[in-house]
Amino acid sequence: MTRHLTAIIEKEGNGYVALCPELDVASQGDTIEESRKNLLEAVELFFETASPEEVNQRLHGEIYVTQFEVTSA
């Protein structure tokens, strides 16, 4: 089964952290591409090892990623 999931990648220190919000699975890497690849591997491993019940429990529905503007002091 092919699933379309979201990767949110954020610079942290000297590297990058990647998060799949649908499953709450994260990984990291030295580059954006490395963190994305590592996240893919982590998600694949999750699907290989998790029970169907755990997948259903952790798999969130639709995820929307957007930006907004706020003024701060």
PDB file of N, CA and C in Angstrom:
ATOM      1  N   MET A   1       0.845  -1.176   0.000  1.00  0.00           N
ATOM      2  CA  MET A   1       0.000   0.000   0.000  1.00  0.00           C
ATOM      3  C   MET A   1       0.895   1.245   0.000  1.00  0.00           C
ATOM      4  N   THR A   2       0.594   2.164  -0.858  1.00  0.00           N
ATOM      5  CA  THR A   2       1.321   3.428  -0.921  1.00  0.00           C
ATOM      6  C   THR A   2       0.543   4.482  -0.147  1.00  0.00           C
ATOM      7  N   ARG A   3       1.234   5.167   0.741  1.00  0.00           N
ATOM      8  CA  ARG A   3       0.621   6.251   1.521  1.00  0.00           C
ATOM      9  C   ARG A   3       1.337   7.552   1.192  1.00  0.00           C
ATOM     10  N   HIS A   4       0.598   8.630   1.187  1.00  0.00           N
ATOM     11  CA  HIS A   4       1.170   9.958   0.997  1.00  0.00           C
ATOM     12  C   HIS A   4       1.214  10.620   2.371  1.00  0.00           C
ATOM     13  N   LEU A   5       2.423  10.862   2.857  1.00  0.00           N
ATOM     14  CA  LEU A   5       2.613  11.421   4.181  1.00  0.00           C
ATOM     15  C   LEU A   5       3.361  12.745   4.089  1.00  0.00           C
ATOM     16  N   THR A   6       3.405  13.472   5.185  1.00  0.00           N
ATOM     17  CA  THR A   6       4.022  14.788   5.240  1.00  0.00           C
ATOM     18  C   THR A   6       5.370  14.709   5.939  1.00  0.00           C
ATOM     19  N   ALA A   7       6.338  15.446   5.429  1.00  0.00           N
ATOM     20  CA  ALA A   7       7.630  15.609   6.101  1.00  0.00           C
ATOM     21  C   ALA A   7       7.818  17.087   6.396  1.00  0.00           C
ATOM     22  N   ILE A   8       7.960  17.411   7.663  1.00  0.00           N
ATOM     23  CA  ILE A   8       8.270  18.773   8.081  1.00  0.00           C
ATOM     24  C   ILE A   8       9.732  18.764   8.500  1.00  0.00           C
ATOM     25  N   ILE A   9      10.543  19.562   7.846  1.00  0.00           N
ATOM     26  CA  ILE A   9      11.985  19.568   8.111  1.00  0.00           C
ATOM     27  C   ILE A   9      12.371  20.940   8.630  1.00  0.00           C
ATOM     28  N   GLU A  10      13.093  20.926   9.753  1.00  0.00           N
ATOM     29  CA  GLU A  10      13.459  22.163  10.427  1.00  0.00           C
ATOM     30  C   GLU A  10      14.953  22.142  10.751  1.00  0.00           C
ATOM     31  N   LYS A  11      15.603  23.263  10.520  1.00  0.00           N
ATOM     32  CA  LYS A  11      17.016  23.380  10.872  1.00  0.00           C
ATOM     33  C   LYS A  11      17.127  23.431  12.385  1.00  0.00           C
ATOM     34  N   GLU A  12      18.046  22.629  12.913  1.00  0.00           N
ATOM     35  CA  GLU A  12      18.277  22.617  14.349  1.00  0.00           C
ATOM     36  C   GLU A  12      19.771  22.466  14.581  1.00  0.00           C
ATOM     37  N   GLY A  13      20.382  23.509  15.112  1.00  0.00           N
ATOM     38  CA  GLY A  13      21.830  23.487  15.314  1.00  0.00           C
ATOM     39  C   GLY A  13      22.551  23.375  13.985  1.00  0.00           C
ATOM     40  N   ASN A  14      23.437  22.396  13.877  1.00  0.00           N
ATOM     41  CA  ASN A  14      24.192  22.180  12.637  1.00  0.00           C
ATOM     42  C   ASN A  14      23.529  21.186  11.701  1.00  0.00           C
ATOM     43  N   GLY A  15      22.344  20.696  12.045  1.00  0.00           N
ATOM     44  CA  GLY A  15      21.682  19.694  11.216  1.00  0.00           C
ATOM     45  C   GLY A  15      20.220  20.019  11.017  1.00  0.00           C
ATOM     46  N   TYR A  16      19.461  18.993  10.655  1.00  0.00           N
ATOM     47  CA  TYR A  16      18.043  19.139  10.353  1.00  0.00           C
ATOM     48  C   TYR A  16      17.262  18.028  11.038  1.00  0.00           C
ATOM     49  N   VAL A  17      16.078  18.369  11.522  1.00  0.00           N
ATOM     50  CA  VAL A  17      15.174  17.407  12.123  1.00  0.00           C
ATOM     51  C   VAL A  17      13.969  17.276  11.199  1.00  0.00           C
ATOM     52  N   ALA A  18      13.567  16.043  10.923  1.00  0.00           N
ATOM     53  CA  ALA A  18      12.432  15.779  10.048  1.00  0.00           C
ATOM     54  C   ALA A  18      11.347  15.079  10.854  1.00  0.00           C
ATOM     55  N   LEU A  19      10.107  15.512  10.689  1.00  0.00           N
ATOM     56  CA  LEU A  19       8.970  14.959  11.413  1.00  0.00           C
ATOM     57  C   LEU A  19       7.876  14.548  10.442  1.00  0.00           C
ATOM     58  N   CYS A  20       7.323  13.383  10.662  1.00  0.00           N
ATOM     59  CA  CYS A  20       6.116  12.950   9.955  1.00  0.00           C
ATOM     60  C   CYS A  20       4.963  13.122  10.936  1.00  0.00           C
ATOM     61  N   PRO A  21       4.166  14.199  10.832  1.00  0.00           N
ATOM     62  CA  PRO A  21       3.133  14.468  11.832  1.00  0.00           C
ATOM     63  C   PRO A  21       1.990  13.457  11.828  1.00  0.00           C
ATOM     64  N   GLU A  22       1.751  12.792  10.707  1.00  0.00           N
ATOM     65  CA  GLU A  22       0.671  11.808  10.672  1.00  0.00           C
ATOM     66  C   GLU A  22       0.935  10.644  11.625  1.00  0.00           C
ATOM     67  N   LEU A  23       2.213  10.320  11.835  1.00  0.00           N
ATOM     68  CA  LEU A  23       2.576   9.178  12.678  1.00  0.00           C
ATOM     69  C   LEU A  23       3.337   9.589  13.931  1.00  0.00           C
ATOM     70  N   ASP A  24       3.724  10.846  14.024  1.00  0.00           N
ATOM     71  CA  ASP A  24       4.569  11.341  15.105  1.00  0.00           C
ATOM     72  C   ASP A  24       5.883  10.557  15.147  1.00  0.00           C
ATOM     73  N   VAL A  25       6.484  10.397  13.975  1.00  0.00           N
ATOM     74  CA  VAL A  25       7.785   9.751  13.823  1.00  0.00           C
ATOM     75  C   VAL A  25       8.762  10.821  13.363  1.00  0.00           C
ATOM     76  N   ALA A  26       9.959  10.830  13.964  1.00  0.00           N
ATOM     77  CA  ALA A  26      10.952  11.847  13.633  1.00  0.00           C
ATOM     78  C   ALA A  26      12.303  11.203  13.371  1.00  0.00           C
ATOM     79  N   SER A  27      13.144  11.937  12.670  1.00  0.00           N
ATOM     80  CA  SER A  27      14.519  11.531  12.421  1.00  0.00           C
ATOM     81  C   SER A  27      15.340  12.791  12.216  1.00  0.00           C
ATOM     82  N   GLN A  28      16.618  12.619  11.893  1.00  0.00           N
ATOM     83  CA  GLN A  28      17.479  13.783  11.704  1.00  0.00           C
ATOM     84  C   GLN A  28      18.565  13.466  10.701  1.00  0.00           C
ATOM     85  N   GLY A  29      19.278  14.507  10.282  1.00  0.00           N
ATOM     86  CA  GLY A  29      20.396  14.343   9.365  1.00  0.00           C
ATOM     87  C   GLY A  29      21.191  15.627   9.269  1.00  0.00           C
ATOM     88  N   ASP A  30      22.336  15.529   8.603  1.00  0.00           N
ATOM     89  CA  ASP A  30      23.208  16.695   8.447  1.00  0.00           C
ATOM     90  C   ASP A  30      22.714  17.644   7.363  1.00  0.00           C
ATOM     91  N   THR A  31      21.924  17.137   6.420  1.00  0.00           N
ATOM     92  CA  THR A  31      21.379  17.944   5.331  1.00  0.00           C
ATOM     93  C   THR A  31      19.870  17.727   5.263  1.00  0.00           C
ATOM     94  N   ILE A  32      19.200  18.579   4.505  1.00  0.00           N
ATOM     95  CA  ILE A  32      17.755  18.401   4.314  1.00  0.00           C
ATOM     96  C   ILE A  32      17.480  17.046   3.679  1.00  0.00           C
ATOM     97  N   GLU A  33      18.207  16.719   2.630  1.00  0.00           N
ATOM     98  CA  GLU A  33      17.969  15.451   1.931  1.00  0.00           C
ATOM     99  C   GLU A  33      18.272  14.252   2.827  1.00  0.00           C
ATOM    100  N   GLU A  34      19.343  14.336   3.613  1.00  0.00           N
ATOM    101  CA  GLU A  34      19.679  13.225   4.512  1.00  0.00           C
ATOM    102  C   GLU A  34      18.606  13.052   5.585  1.00  0.00           C
ATOM    103  N   SER A  35      18.109  14.151   6.124  1.00  0.00           N
ATOM    104  CA  SER A  35      17.061  14.042   7.140  1.00  0.00           C
ATOM    105  C   SER A  35      15.778  13.485   6.531  1.00  0.00           C
ATOM    106  N   ARG A  36      15.467  13.852   5.292  1.00  0.00           N
ATOM    107  CA  ARG A  36      14.289  13.320   4.601  1.00  0.00           C
ATOM    108  C   ARG A  36      14.442  11.821   4.360  1.00  0.00           C
ATOM    109  N   LYS A  37      15.630  11.410   3.907  1.00  0.00           N
ATOM    110  CA  LYS A  37      15.898   9.985   3.663  1.00  0.00           C
ATOM    111  C   LYS A  37      15.813   9.193   4.969  1.00  0.00           C
ATOM    112  N   ASN A  38      16.380   9.739   6.031  1.00  0.00           N
ATOM    113  CA  ASN A  38      16.338   9.058   7.323  1.00  0.00           C
ATOM    114  C   ASN A  38      14.914   8.958   7.856  1.00  0.00           C
ATOM    115  N   LEU A  39      14.094   9.988   7.616  1.00  0.00           N
ATOM    116  CA  LEU A  39      12.696   9.937   8.026  1.00  0.00           C
ATOM    117  C   LEU A  39      11.964   8.855   7.250  1.00  0.00           C
ATOM    118  N   LEU A  40      12.203   8.769   5.958  1.00  0.00           N
ATOM    119  CA  LEU A  40      11.582   7.723   5.147  1.00  0.00           C
ATOM    120  C   LEU A  40      11.925   6.347   5.701  1.00  0.00           C
ATOM    121  N   GLU A  41      13.191   6.122   6.033  1.00  0.00           N
ATOM    122  CA  GLU A  41      13.612   4.841   6.604  1.00  0.00           C
ATOM    123  C   GLU A  41      12.925   4.579   7.941  1.00  0.00           C
ATOM    124  N   ALA A  42      12.815   5.611   8.780  1.00  0.00           N
ATOM    125  CA  ALA A  42      12.164   5.445  10.080  1.00  0.00           C
ATOM    126  C   ALA A  42      10.682   5.107   9.929  1.00  0.00           C
ATOM    127  N   VAL A  43      10.015   5.743   8.975  1.00  0.00           N
ATOM    128  CA  VAL A  43       8.592   5.470   8.739  1.00  0.00           C
ATOM    129  C   VAL A  43       8.419   4.066   8.164  1.00  0.00           C
ATOM    130  N   GLU A  44       9.285   3.668   7.237  1.00  0.00           N
ATOM    131  CA  GLU A  44       9.212   2.306   6.690  1.00  0.00           C
ATOM    132  C   GLU A  44       9.414   1.274   7.798  1.00  0.00           C
ATOM    133  N   LEU A  45      10.377   1.516   8.679  1.00  0.00           N
ATOM    134  CA  LEU A  45      10.621   0.610   9.797  1.00  0.00           C
ATOM    135  C   LEU A  45       9.417   0.555  10.724  1.00  0.00           C
ATOM    136  N   PHE A  46       8.799   1.704  10.967  1.00  0.00           N
ATOM    137  CA  PHE A  46       7.588   1.730  11.797  1.00  0.00           C
ATOM    138  C   PHE A  46       6.521   0.831  11.202  1.00  0.00           C
ATOM    139  N   PHE A  47       6.259   0.966   9.895  1.00  0.00           N
ATOM    140  CA  PHE A  47       5.223   0.158   9.265  1.00  0.00           C
ATOM    141  C   PHE A  47       5.587  -1.332   9.251  1.00  0.00           C
ATOM    142  N   GLU A  48       6.867  -1.652   9.177  1.00  0.00           N
ATOM    143  CA  GLU A  48       7.295  -3.053   9.196  1.00  0.00           C
ATOM    144  C   GLU A  48       7.117  -3.695  10.564  1.00  0.00           C
ATOM    145  N   THR A  49       7.275  -2.915  11.631  1.00  0.00           N
ATOM    146  CA  THR A  49       7.307  -3.506  12.970  1.00  0.00           C
ATOM    147  C   THR A  49       6.048  -3.255  13.798  1.00  0.00           C
ATOM    148  N   ALA A  50       5.290  -2.242  13.486  1.00  0.00           N
ATOM    149  CA  ALA A  50       4.113  -1.907  14.297  1.00  0.00           C
ATOM    150  C   ALA A  50       2.953  -2.836  13.974  1.00  0.00           C
ATOM    151  N   SER A  51       2.169  -3.114  14.987  1.00  0.00           N
ATOM    152  CA  SER A  51       0.958  -3.910  14.782  1.00  0.00           C
ATOM    153  C   SER A  51      -0.079  -3.050  14.062  1.00  0.00           C
ATOM    154  N   PRO A  52      -1.053  -3.679  13.409  1.00  0.00           N
ATOM    155  CA  PRO A  52      -2.121  -2.895  12.765  1.00  0.00           C
ATOM    156  C   PRO A  52      -2.852  -1.984  13.756  1.00  0.00           C
ATOM    157  N   GLU A  53      -2.989  -2.436  14.987  1.00  0.00           N
ATOM    158  CA  GLU A  53      -3.653  -1.616  16.001  1.00  0.00           C
ATOM    159  C   GLU A  53      -2.849  -0.349  16.298  1.00  0.00           C
ATOM    160  N   GLU A  54      -1.510  -0.505  16.406  1.00  0.00           N
ATOM    161  CA  GLU A  54      -0.676   0.670  16.674  1.00  0.00           C
ATOM    162  C   GLU A  54      -0.694   1.632  15.491  1.00  0.00           C
ATOM    163  N   VAL A  55      -0.664   1.107  14.290  1.00  0.00           N
ATOM    164  CA  VAL A  55      -0.734   1.968  13.103  1.00  0.00           C
ATOM    165  C   VAL A  55      -2.028   2.766  13.130  1.00  0.00           C
ATOM    166  N   ASN A  56      -3.154   2.100  13.366  1.00  0.00           N
ATOM    167  CA  ASN A  56      -4.447   2.788  13.398  1.00  0.00           C
ATOM    168  C   ASN A  56      -4.524   3.799  14.530  1.00  0.00           C
ATOM    169  N   GLN A  57      -3.907   3.478  15.665  1.00  0.00           N
ATOM    170  CA  GLN A  57      -3.942   4.385  16.803  1.00  0.00           C
ATOM    171  C   GLN A  57      -3.113   5.643  16.542  1.00  0.00           C
ATOM    172  N   ARG A  58      -1.963   5.486  15.890  1.00  0.00           N
ATOM    173  CA  ARG A  58      -1.050   6.623  15.701  1.00  0.00           C
ATOM    174  C   ARG A  58      -1.293   7.392  14.419  1.00  0.00           C
ATOM    175  N   LEU A  59      -1.906   6.777  13.435  1.00  0.00           N
ATOM    176  CA  LEU A  59      -2.088   7.424  12.138  1.00  0.00           C
ATOM    177  C   LEU A  59      -3.170   8.491  12.223  1.00  0.00           C
ATOM    178  N   HIS A  60      -2.750   9.732  12.090  1.00  0.00           N
ATOM    179  CA  HIS A  60      -3.687  10.855  12.117  1.00  0.00           C
ATOM    180  C   HIS A  60      -4.266  11.042  10.724  1.00  0.00           C
ATOM    181  N   GLY A  61      -5.412  11.649  10.679  1.00  0.00           N
ATOM    182  CA  GLY A  61      -6.071  11.909   9.404  1.00  0.00           C
ATOM    183  C   GLY A  61      -5.362  12.971   8.598  1.00  0.00           C
ATOM    184  N   GLU A  62      -6.112  13.863   8.066  1.00  0.00           N
ATOM    185  CA  GLU A  62      -5.555  14.904   7.214  1.00  0.00           C
ATOM    186  C   GLU A  62      -4.700  15.866   8.033  1.00  0.00           C
ATOM    187  N   ILE A  63      -3.559  16.236   7.467  1.00  0.00           N
ATOM    188  CA  ILE A  63      -2.650  17.188   8.089  1.00  0.00           C
ATOM    189  C   ILE A  63      -2.543  18.392   7.158  1.00  0.00           C
ATOM    190  N   TYR A  64      -2.666  19.574   7.714  1.00  0.00           N
ATOM    191  CA  TYR A  64      -2.544  20.790   6.931  1.00  0.00           C
ATOM    192  C   TYR A  64      -1.345  21.585   7.448  1.00  0.00           C
ATOM    193  N   VAL A  65      -0.470  21.960   6.557  1.00  0.00           N
ATOM    194  CA  VAL A  65       0.693  22.757   6.923  1.00  0.00           C
ATOM    195  C   VAL A  65       0.542  24.114   6.253  1.00  0.00           C
ATOM    196  N   THR A  66       0.605  25.155   7.050  1.00  0.00           N
ATOM    197  CA  THR A  66       0.455  26.502   6.531  1.00  0.00           C
ATOM    198  C   THR A  66       1.343  27.440   7.348  1.00  0.00           C
ATOM    199  N   GLN A  67       1.459  28.649   6.900  1.00  0.00           N
ATOM    200  CA  GLN A  67       2.192  29.654   7.639  1.00  0.00           C
ATOM    201  C   GLN A  67       1.255  30.804   7.963  1.00  0.00           C
ATOM    202  N   PHE A  68       1.555  31.499   9.037  1.00  0.00           N
ATOM    203  CA  PHE A  68       0.797  32.694   9.371  1.00  0.00           C
ATOM    204  C   PHE A  68       1.736  33.724   9.961  1.00  0.00           C
ATOM    205  N   GLU A  69       1.282  34.943  10.054  1.00  0.00           N
ATOM    206  CA  GLU A  69       2.103  36.052  10.499  1.00  0.00           C
ATOM    207  C   GLU A  69       1.584  36.567  11.829  1.00  0.00           C
ATOM    208  N   VAL A  70       2.500  36.846  12.726  1.00  0.00           N
ATOM    209  CA  VAL A  70       2.127  37.394  14.026  1.00  0.00           C
ATOM    210  C   VAL A  70       3.136  38.484  14.387  1.00  0.00           C
ATOM    211  N   THR A  71       2.652  39.518  15.028  1.00  0.00           N
ATOM    212  CA  THR A  71       3.515  40.591  15.491  1.00  0.00           C
ATOM    213  C   THR A  71       3.837  40.353  16.946  1.00  0.00           C
ATOM    214  N   SER A  72       5.127  40.420  17.280  1.00  0.00           N
ATOM    215  CA  SER A  72       5.519  40.223  18.671  1.00  0.00           C
ATOM    216  C   SER A  72       6.278  41.453  19.162  1.00  0.00           C
ATOM    217  N   ALA A  73       6.328  41.577  20.451  1.00  0.00           N
ATOM    218  CA  ALA A  73       7.009  42.739  21.048  1.00  0.00           C
ATOM    219  C   ALA A  73       8.508  42.627  20.942  1.00  0.00           C
TER     220      ALA A  73
END
